Amino acid sequence: MGKVIVVTSGKGGVGKTTSSAALGAALAQRGEKVAVVDFDVGLRNLDLVMGAERRVVYDLVNVIQGEAKLPQALIRDKRLETLFLLPASQTRDKDALTPEGVERVMGELKRYFDWIICDSPAGIERGATLAMRHADMAVVVTNPEVSSVRDSDRIIGLLDAKTLKAERGERMEKHLLLTRYDANRAERGDMLKVDDVLEILSIPLIGIIPESMDVLRASNIGAPVTLADARSTPALAYFDAARRLSGEVLPITIPGEKRGIFGKIFGRKAA
Amino acid sequence: MTKVLTDARSIRIKGRSFLAVVLSPDLPFDDWLVRLDDLAARSAGFFLGRPVVLDVADLPIDRTQLKELLGEFAQRNVSIMGIEGARPSILAQGMPPALKGGKPVSDEAVAKEPIIELRNSQSKPVAAEVRPASQSIIIREPVRSGQSVIFPEGDVTVIGSVASGAEIIAGGSVHIYGTLRGRAMAGSVGNASARIFCRKLEAELLAIDGVYKMAEDMPPGLRGQPVQLWLEGDTIMAETLI
Ligand SMILES: Nc1ncnc2c1ncn2[C@@H]1O[C@H](COP(=O)(O)OP(=O)(O)O)[C@@H](O)[C@H]1O
Ligand SMILES: [Mg+2]
């Protein structure tokens, strides 16, 4: 049975879609079968970031409403044969997602894939709660600024309350992915410190992705950054994050700082 | 299309208790409203989506004045769900319904209805009914933004932090073994001996027995410190803990 990961944040524009594609491609490059699912019905983006926009025939809503079978809607990546995309509908709205439909699709995906990565829409409404509903673990994408941190905190509360795992009394595994980290702004003190974000959110960190032109270049050519430029700093950070997701323990470095913060982070008691 | 009502199920009526904020204005209203705006400005969203009860007991006002006051609330998007302590002669059609003491005699379950009173230090002391607060609950994880822990029966202990935008409302004392960034209200059903303790004070709002204080009202030396707060008369006192 595959593992379901929700990539979520509360706030928009923090890097959920970028991260869903990058992590999906990173996991798929290790030969694991990955499906990346776009839950942002009405504002789909993942197809663009993965360079599949011209190959969308059917989408998640079609599968949910029984207008297409799952294999008809899944798009195989041109470069990686173990990477698939289940696009969102651009013409419908989030009400087209039904809890029963999402449950059926998730159950089916879990049979075929090792990893199912759900790219959540922003907000805390239906789309976001359905994206997290079936997750086994969550990647909480946060930028080092106050409003993003507070929204992430709110989302963590929902992960512990509104998911199937939570309702069964189990613990949702939550991981913090700090994105768009700008070493220059950090130096000037214009951003929250990594330590402060960790203290507020108190969930384990799986990576710090630097703010980088490489991410924009990758999305312009329609490829996840871990495929477009696998040696770039954001790609390397995403590769490490993917390894941590599958349980490896690796030291984490703050971009722009030489010193690892391994000891500090693992010395902290995570909730 | 006509719908035939074949359903013979009876209507179910249930009692349910809600936590309401009670506002007890004093005269002159202009001054009181300034203080209310001050509170609302510094604690954004405080009244949003919250049931608010207006307590006008002992206020020598007439119908026109009450109407004006309700208008002031409407302008501020504070929706009043009921009016308590109003003489029938000052109520009129279109006003929120009259409420009695928050404890309808007909329903046992509702009788325990917790009520938070939002007063400030200038207001007359209300003879609060002191209930023994002997029970306690322990929350073993951080309280996240948007979450409320409401425990009118007694003390609340949190092993972890209380986030900005989260709130703890206890009938007894509040103990936070972590950073208090959100709101904490102790003694919320009338208990002047309740206290608030936290390992690190960054709170948005603190209240004991209805007397409230914003973090900005605190001496800056308390920020970021381990602090305990208690009530002396109508004043919240605070000191750092070692
Ligand atoms: N690490 C990064 N460096 C630079 N730009 C980034 C980075 N991560 C995301 N972006 C850009 O930020 C914008 C929002 O990212 P996106 O992944 O769509 O966020 P979300 O899905 O959370 O709304 C996009 O233009 C994206 O290219
Ligand atoms: Mg997105």
XYZ file of C-alpha atoms in Angstrom, chain B residues 173 186 191-197 206-209 211 213 218 227-241:
31
model
C -6.195 28.788 36.758
C -8.595 32.359 33.942
C -13.237 33.216 40.259
C -11.071 36.083 41.418
C -8.486 33.803 42.936
C -7.615 32.133 39.640
C -4.122 32.755 38.271
C -2.254 32.513 34.995
C 1.210 30.997 34.882
C -4.920 38.003 29.440
C -8.022 37.981 31.604
C -8.740 36.931 35.147
C -12.302 36.921 36.411
C -10.605 41.809 34.109
C -5.165 43.145 30.004
C 2.233 45.086 30.720
C 5.414 35.114 34.599
C 2.513 34.619 36.963
C -0.538 36.873 37.012
C -3.213 37.285 39.614
C -5.949 39.673 40.611
C -5.856 42.257 43.384
C -9.196 43.998 43.523
C -9.812 44.956 39.925
C -6.178 45.098 38.917
C -4.185 42.359 37.290
C -0.825 41.976 39.007
C 2.155 40.261 37.467
C 5.583 39.136 38.509
C 8.332 37.094 36.984
C 8.933 33.599 38.243
